[in-house]
């Protein structure tokens, strides 16, 4: 049932649903109407109903949604009912921030190792994972059947590191370098372009100031 | 002329245009057709033409776009012809990663200081900016007329830190904590929800594997 195909725009909203529903569940809320959920999320009630209708019939007219049920259902669509291993190339600030990120715990993602070229870092540990020589990365990916590779190296190295990962059998790349990587069609690719986010913020700032 | 209003969807693509055009300019490319630019960016030529038409007439039929001119024009819309000061609350991994981020240089953004509650960090410097006591943050914002505040503190502290920033006169908040902040309408807000990005990647991984 969690294999429903949903459109790209809905998929991009799913993490936000998941986040709000997790907070509601923690607060002890058991049911929520599309109006209330919409108000919290900054969406209209009809948008909420439309999105959730994509997954099948999870709410009853006049009764709202069961928070735990909807959360678990969305978690299933997102693949949170599985576990994943992840390695990080680059043990600088961004690689360390990712390794220590508390959000992994509830996502079933386990950080297995960081890799770097700086020998002074080898053997150090970040968030419970060890920093190892970059040249050991391909064998490590093969041995551990690790699915997710984080690219947190400087931009000029990013593509070659991604190529190494793909060659070793990685299935998904989470890219933090400010470049657009080329990966085979079969590989999932997610980008966190901090500069893009900053530029949209600067635009927002300019607009708010009435320029 | 750079004050053209463009739709939210186009705004979210602008940083990507800016990034590709910057790379092209560095590579010495002077003109580019909508076909070629689209192929590089993974958009159709007609999408490119539609987006760029929003800004006015910058291309000539059959001649393509002048790379430098288009880049500067988009930079102007994004507000990159100005300079900004930024402070960071939270000098952990994420705060440090932001402070040391090389992408600021070309955006006209200057990191003025980091603030933390950990006295052991006071006086240390990251990316040229000093770590100071969090309690000094409001006075520092007022004194320096700093416009942008980065929230890189743990989730439970994020809203109160944002409130302090807004009270002291910050105009834009760049939030890295995994919570949705409430800020007044007049304040620009940008969120980097790493968990959201990870969840979309996990969904992509599941889809690629044919679930």
Coordinates of C-alpha atoms in Angstrom, one line a residue:
Chain A
X1 CA 0.0 0.0 0.0
X2 CA 2.9 2.4 0.6
X3 CA 4.0 2.0 -3.0
X4 CA 1.5 4.6 -4.3
X5 CA 3.1 6.8 -6.9
X6 CA 2.7 10.5 -6.2
X7 CA 3.6 13.6 -8.2
X8 CA 7.0 15.4 -7.7
X9 CA 5.3 18.4 -6.1
X10 CA 3.5 16.2 -3.6
X11 CA 6.7 14.3 -2.9
X12 CA 8.5 17.5 -2.0
X13 CA 5.7 18.4 0.5
X14 CA 5.7 14.9 2.1
X15 CA 8.7 15.6 4.4
X16 CA 6.9 18.7 5.7
X17 CA 3.7 16.7 6.4
X18 CA 5.9 14.1 8.1
X19 CA 7.5 16.8 10.3
X20 CA 4.3 18.4 11.3
X21 CA 2.6 15.1 12.0
X22 CA 5.5 14.0 14.1
X23 CA 5.3 17.2 16.2
X24 CA 1.5 16.7 16.6
X25 CA 1.9 13.1 17.7
X26 CA 4.5 14.2 20.3
X27 CA 2.1 16.8 21.5
X28 CA -0.5 14.0 22.1
X29 CA -2.9 15.2 19.3
X30 CA -4.8 12.1 18.0
X31 CA -7.0 13.6 15.2
X32 CA -6.6 16.7 13.1
X33 CA -8.9 18.3 10.5
X34 CA -7.6 19.4 7.1
X35 CA -8.4 23.0 8.2
X36 CA -6.2 22.8 11.3
X37 CA -3.4 21.0 9.6
X38 CA -3.5 23.5 6.7
X39 CA -3.4 26.4 9.1
X40 CA -0.3 25.0 10.8
X41 CA 1.5 24.2 7.5
X42 CA 0.5 27.4 5.6
X43 CA -1.6 25.5 3.1
X44 CA -5.3 25.6 2.4
X45 CA -7.6 22.9 3.7
X46 CA -8.4 21.9 0.1
X47 CA -4.7 21.6 -0.8
X48 CA -4.3 19.3 2.2
X49 CA -7.3 17.1 1.2
X50 CA -6.1 17.0 -2.4
X51 CA -2.6 15.9 -1.4
X52 CA -3.8 13.3 1.0
X53 CA -6.4 12.0 -1.5
X54 CA -3.4 11.0 -3.6
X55 CA -2.5 8.3 -1.1
X56 CA -6.1 6.8 -1.0
X57 CA -8.9 7.4 1.6
X58 CA -7.3 8.1 4.9
X59 CA -9.7 10.6 6.4
X60 CA -13.5 10.5 6.9
X61 CA -15.6 13.5 6.2
X62 CA -16.1 15.4 9.4
X63 CA -13.7 13.3 11.4
X64 CA -10.4 14.6 10.2
X65 CA -7.3 12.5 10.0
X66 CA -5.8 10.0 12.5
X67 CA -2.4 11.7 13.2
X68 CA -0.4 8.5 13.9
X69 CA -2.0 6.6 11.0
X70 CA -1.3 9.4 8.5
X71 CA 2.2 9.9 9.8
X72 CA 3.1 6.2 9.5
X73 CA 1.5 6.0 6.0
X74 CA 3.6 9.0 4.8
X75 CA 6.6 7.5 6.4
X76 CA 6.0 4.3 4.5
X77 CA 5.8 6.2 1.2
X78 CA 9.0 7.9 2.0
X79 CA 10.7 4.6 2.7
X80 CA 11.2 5.3 6.5
X81 CA 10.1 1.7 7.3
X82 CA 13.6 0.6 6.1
X83 CA 17.1 1.2 7.2
X84 CA 19.9 2.7 5.2
X85 CA 23.7 3.0 5.5
X86 CA 25.4 6.2 4.6
X87 CA 29.0 7.3 4.1
X88 CA 30.4 10.8 3.8
X89 CA 33.2 12.0 1.6
X90 CA 34.8 15.1 3.1
X91 CA 35.3 15.5 6.8
X92 CA 35.3 19.3 6.9
X93 CA 32.6 21.4 8.5
X94 CA 29.8 20.3 6.2
X95 CA 30.7 16.6 6.4
X96 CA 30.9 16.8 10.2
X97 CA 27.6 18.6 10.4
X98 CA 26.0 15.9 8.4
X99 CA 27.6 13.1 10.4
X100 CA 26.4 14.6 13.7
X101 CA 22.9 15.5 12.4
X102 CA 20.3 14.3 14.9
X103 CA 17.6 14.0 12.2
X104 CA 19.1 10.7 11.0
X105 CA 18.0 8.8 14.1
X106 CA 14.3 8.8 13.2
X107 CA 15.0 8.2 9.5
X108 CA 16.6 4.8 9.8
X109 CA 19.8 6.2 8.4
X110 CA 23.1 5.0 9.9
X111 CA 26.3 6.9 9.3
X112 CA 29.0 4.2 8.7
X113 CA 32.2 6.3 8.1
X114 CA 33.6 9.6 6.8
X115 CA 36.4 9.7 4.2
X116 CA 39.0 12.5 3.7
X117 CA 42.4 13.0 2.2
X118 CA 43.8 14.8 5.3
X119 CA 45.9 12.2 7.1
X120 CA 45.7 14.3 10.3
X121 CA 42.0 13.4 10.6
X122 CA 42.3 9.6 10.2
X123 CA 41.0 7.7 13.2
X124 CA 39.1 10.7 14.6
X125 CA 35.4 10.0 15.2
X126 CA 32.4 12.3 14.5
X127 CA 28.9 11.3 15.7
X128 CA 30.2 7.8 16.3
X129 CA 31.6 7.3 12.8
X130 CA 35.3 7.1 12.1
X131 CA 37.2 9.3 9.6
X132 CA 39.2 7.1 7.1
X133 CA 41.4 7.6 4.1
X134 CA 39.4 8.5 0.9
X135 CA 41.3 5.8 -1.0
X136 CA 39.6 3.2 1.1
X137 CA 36.1 4.5 0.2
X138 CA 35.3 2.3 -2.8
X139 CA 36.2 -1.0 -1.0
X140 CA 34.3 0.1 2.1
X141 CA 31.2 0.8 0.0
X142 CA 31.4 -2.6 -1.7
X143 CA 32.0 -4.4 1.6
X144 CA 29.3 -2.7 3.6
X145 CA 26.8 -2.5 0.7
X146 CA 26.3 1.1 1.7
X147 CA 23.4 2.7 -0.3
X148 CA 23.9 6.5 0.3
X149 CA 27.0 8.6 -0.4
X150 CA 27.2 12.2 0.8
X151 CA 29.4 14.5 -1.3
X152 CA 30.9 17.1 1.1
X153 CA 34.2 17.8 -0.6
X154 CA 35.2 21.0 -2.4
X155 CA 33.5 21.7 -5.7
X156 CA 36.5 20.8 -7.9
X157 CA 36.6 17.3 -6.4
X158 CA 32.9 16.7 -6.3
X159 CA 32.3 14.9 -9.6
X160 CA 35.3 12.6 -9.3
X161 CA 34.3 11.6 -5.8
X162 CA 30.7 11.0 -7.0
X163 CA 32.1 8.8 -9.9
X164 CA 34.1 6.8 -7.3
X165 CA 30.9 6.3 -5.3
X166 CA 28.8 5.2 -8.3
X167 CA 31.6 2.9 -9.5
X168 CA 31.6 1.2 -6.1
X169 CA 27.9 0.6 -6.1
X170 CA 26.3 3.5 -4.2
X171 CA 22.6 3.9 -5.0
X172 CA 21.9 7.5 -3.9
X173 CA 24.0 10.6 -3.7
X174 CA 23.3 13.5 -1.4
X175 CA 25.4 16.4 -2.8
X176 CA 26.4 19.4 -0.7
X177 CA 29.0 20.8 -3.1
X178 CA 27.9 23.8 -5.1
X179 CA 28.0 22.0 -8.4
X180 CA 25.5 20.0 -10.4
X181 CA 26.7 16.4 -10.6
X182 CA 26.2 14.1 -13.5
X183 CA 25.2 10.6 -12.3
X184 CA 23.6 7.6 -14.2
X185 CA 19.8 7.6 -14.5
X186 CA 19.6 4.7 -12.0
X187 CA 21.2 6.7 -9.2
X188 CA 19.0 8.9 -7.0
X189 CA 20.5 12.4 -6.6
X190 CA 19.6 15.0 -4.0
X191 CA 21.3 18.4 -3.9
X192 CA 21.6 20.8 -1.0
X193 CA 22.8 24.0 -2.7
X194 CA 23.3 26.4 0.2
X195 CA 24.1 29.2 -2.1
X196 CA 20.7 28.7 -3.9
X197 CA 18.9 28.9 -0.6
X198 CA 20.8 32.0 0.4
X199 CA 20.1 33.7 -2.9
X200 CA 16.3 33.0 -2.6
X201 CA 16.6 34.5 0.9
X202 CA 18.4 37.7 -0.4
X203 CA 15.6 38.0 -3.0
X204 CA 13.0 37.7 -0.2
X205 CA 14.8 40.3 1.8
X206 CA 14.9 42.7 -1.1
X207 CA 11.2 42.2 -1.8
X208 CA 10.2 42.7 1.8
X209 CA 12.0 46.0 1.8
X210 CA 9.8 47.1 -1.0
X211 CA 12.5 47.6 -3.6
Chain B
X1 CA 15.2 47.5 -14.3
X2 CA 16.3 44.8 -11.9
X3 CA 13.2 45.3 -9.8
X4 CA 11.0 43.1 -12.1
X5 CA 8.6 41.0 -10.1
X6 CA 8.7 37.3 -11.0
X7 CA 6.7 34.4 -9.8
X8 CA 7.8 32.2 -6.9
X9 CA 8.6 29.2 -9.1
X10 CA 10.8 31.3 -11.4
X11 CA 12.5 32.9 -8.3
X12 CA 13.4 29.4 -7.1
X13 CA 15.1 28.7 -10.4
X14 CA 17.0 31.9 -10.5
X15 CA 19.9 30.7 -8.3
X16 CA 20.3 27.8 -10.6
X17 CA 20.4 30.0 -13.7
X18 CA 22.9 32.2 -11.9
X19 CA 25.1 29.2 -11.0
X20 CA 25.1 27.8 -14.6
X21 CA 25.8 31.2 -16.1
X22 CA 28.7 31.9 -13.7
X23 CA 30.2 28.5 -14.8
X24 CA 29.7 29.4 -18.5
X25 CA 31.3 32.8 -18.0
X26 CA 34.3 31.2 -16.3
X27 CA 34.6 28.8 -19.2
X28 CA 34.8 31.8 -21.6
X29 CA 31.4 31.1 -23.2
X30 CA 30.0 34.5 -24.5
X31 CA 26.6 33.5 -26.0
X32 CA 24.3 30.6 -25.4
X33 CA 21.1 29.4 -27.0
X34 CA 18.0 28.4 -25.0
X35 CA 18.5 24.9 -26.3
X36 CA 22.1 24.6 -25.0
X37 CA 21.3 26.3 -21.7
X38 CA 18.2 24.0 -21.3
X39 CA 20.2 20.9 -22.0
X40 CA 22.8 21.8 -19.4
X41 CA 20.1 22.7 -16.8
X42 CA 17.8 19.8 -17.5
X43 CA 15.0 22.2 -18.7
X44 CA 13.4 22.5 -22.1
X45 CA 14.3 25.4 -24.4
X46 CA 10.8 26.7 -24.2
X47 CA 10.9 26.7 -20.4
X48 CA 14.1 28.7 -20.6
X49 CA 12.7 31.2 -23.0
X50 CA 9.5 31.5 -20.9
X51 CA 11.5 32.2 -17.7
X52 CA 13.8 34.7 -19.3
X53 CA 10.9 36.4 -21.0
X54 CA 9.7 37.3 -17.5
X55 CA 12.6 39.6 -17.1
X56 CA 12.1 41.5 -20.4
X57 CA 13.7 41.0 -23.8
X58 CA 17.3 39.9 -23.2
X59 CA 17.7 37.5 -26.2
X60 CA 17.4 37.9 -29.9
X61 CA 15.8 35.2 -32.1
X62 CA 18.6 33.1 -33.5
X63 CA 21.4 34.8 -31.5
X64 CA 20.9 33.3 -28.1
X65 CA 21.7 35.1 -24.9
X66 CA 24.7 37.1 -23.9
X67 CA 26.0 35.1 -20.9
X68 CA 27.6 38.0 -19.0
X69 CA 24.6 40.3 -19.5
X70 CA 22.0 37.6 -18.5
X71 CA 24.1 36.6 -15.4
X72 CA 24.4 40.2 -14.2
X73 CA 20.7 40.9 -14.9
X74 CA 19.7 37.8 -12.8
X75 CA 22.2 38.8 -10.1
X76 CA 20.5 42.2 -10.0
X77 CA 17.1 40.6 -9.5
X78 CA 18.5 38.5 -6.8
X79 CA 20.0 41.6 -5.1
X80 CA 23.6 40.5 -5.6
X81 CA 24.5 44.1 -6.5
X82 CA 24.3 45.0 -2.8
X83 CA 26.3 43.9 0.3
X84 CA 24.8 42.3 3.4
X85 CA 26.0 41.5 6.9
X86 CA 25.2 38.2 8.5
X87 CA 25.5 36.8 12.1
X88 CA 25.2 33.2 13.1
X89 CA 23.5 31.9 16.3
X90 CA 25.0 28.6 17.2
X91 CA 28.7 27.7 16.7
X92 CA 28.3 24.0 16.4
X93 CA 29.0 22.0 13.2
X94 CA 26.3 23.7 11.1
X95 CA 27.1 27.2 12.3
X96 CA 30.7 26.7 11.6
X97 CA 29.9 25.2 8.2
X98 CA 27.9 28.3 7.3
X99 CA 30.6 30.7 8.6
X100 CA 33.2 29.0 6.5
X101 CA 31.0 28.6 3.4
X102 CA 32.9 29.9 0.3
X103 CA 29.7 30.7 -1.5
X104 CA 29.3 33.9 0.4
X105 CA 32.2 35.6 -1.2
X106 CA 30.4 36.1 -4.6
X107 CA 27.1 36.9 -2.9
X108 CA 28.2 40.1 -1.2
X109 CA 27.5 38.5 2.2
X110 CA 29.9 39.2 5.1
X111 CA 29.9 37.1 8.2
X112 CA 30.2 39.4 11.1
X113 CA 30.2 37.1 14.2
X114 CA 28.9 33.8 15.6
X115 CA 27.1 33.6 19.0
X116 CA 27.0 30.7 21.3
X117 CA 26.3 29.8 25.0
X118 CA 29.4 27.7 25.4
X119 CA 32.0 29.9 27.1
X120 CA 34.8 27.6 26.0
X121 CA 34.2 28.8 22.4
X122 CA 34.3 32.6 23.1
X123 CA 37.1 34.3 21.3
X124 CA 37.7 31.5 18.8
X125 CA 37.4 32.5 15.2
X126 CA 35.7 30.6 12.2
X127 CA 36.1 31.8 8.7
X128 CA 37.5 35.1 10.0
X129 CA 34.5 35.8 12.3
X130 CA 34.7 35.6 16.1
X131 CA 32.5 33.5 18.4
X132 CA 30.9 35.7 21.1
X133 CA 28.4 35.1 24.0
X134 CA 24.8 34.7 22.8
X135 CA 23.7 37.4 25.3
X136 CA 25.6 40.0 23.3
X137 CA 23.8 39.1 20.1
X138 CA 20.9 41.7 20.3
X139 CA 23.2 44.6 21.0
X140 CA 25.6 43.5 18.2
X141 CA 22.7 43.3 15.7
X142 CA 21.6 46.8 16.7
X143 CA 25.0 48.3 16.6
X144 CA 26.1 46.8 13.3
X145 CA 22.6 47.0 11.6
X146 CA 23.2 43.5 10.5
X147 CA 20.4 42.3 8.2
X148 CA 20.6 38.5 8.1
X149 CA 20.5 36.1 11.1
X150 CA 21.4 32.4 10.8
X151 CA 19.6 30.1 13.2
X152 CA 22.0 27.1 13.8
X153 CA 21.0 26.3 17.4
X154 CA 19.3 23.1 18.5
X155 CA 15.6 22.8 17.7
X156 CA 14.2 23.6 21.2
X157 CA 16.1 26.9 21.2
X158 CA 15.4 28.0 17.6
X159 CA 12.2 30.0 18.1
X160 CA 13.5 32.0 21.1
X161 CA 16.8 32.8 19.3
X162 CA 14.8 33.9 16.2
X163 CA 12.6 36.1 18.5
X164 CA 15.7 37.7 19.9
X165 CA 17.0 38.4 16.4
X166 CA 13.7 39.9 15.2
X167 CA 13.5 42.0 18.4
X168 CA 16.9 43.4 17.7
X169 CA 16.0 44.4 14.1
X170 CA 17.2 41.6 11.9
X171 CA 15.5 41.7 8.4
X172 CA 16.0 38.1 7.2
X173 CA 16.4 34.7 9.0
X174 CA 18.1 31.7 7.5
X175 CA 17.0 28.8 9.5
X176 CA 18.9 25.5 9.8
X177 CA 17.0 24.1 12.8
X178 CA 14.5 21.3 11.9
X179 CA 11.5 23.4 13.1
X180 CA 9.2 25.8 11.3
X181 CA 9.8 29.2 12.8
X182 CA 7.1 31.9 13.3
X183 CA 8.3 35.3 12.2
X184 CA 6.5 38.6 11.5
X185 CA 5.3 39.1 7.9
X186 CA 7.9 41.8 7.3
X187 CA 10.8 39.4 7.9
X188 CA 12.2 37.2 5.1
X189 CA 12.5 33.6 6.1
X190 CA 14.5 30.8 4.4
X191 CA 14.7 27.3 5.7
X192 CA 17.3 24.6 5.1
X193 CA 15.6 21.5 6.4
X194 CA 18.2 18.9 5.9
X195 CA 15.8 16.1 7.0
X196 CA 13.4 17.1 4.3
X197 CA 16.1 16.9 1.7
X198 CA 17.2 13.5 3.0
X199 CA 13.6 12.2 3.0
X200 CA 13.1 13.2 -0.6
X201 CA 16.4 11.4 -1.4
X202 CA 15.2 8.3 0.3
X203 CA 12.0 8.4 -1.7
X204 CA 14.0 8.8 -4.9
X205 CA 16.2 5.8 -3.8
X206 CA 13.1 3.7 -3.2
X207 CA 11.6 4.7 -6.6
X208 CA 14.8 4.0 -8.5
X209 CA 14.9 0.5 -7.0
X210 CA 11.4 -0.1 -8.3
X211 CA 10.1 -0.6 -4.8

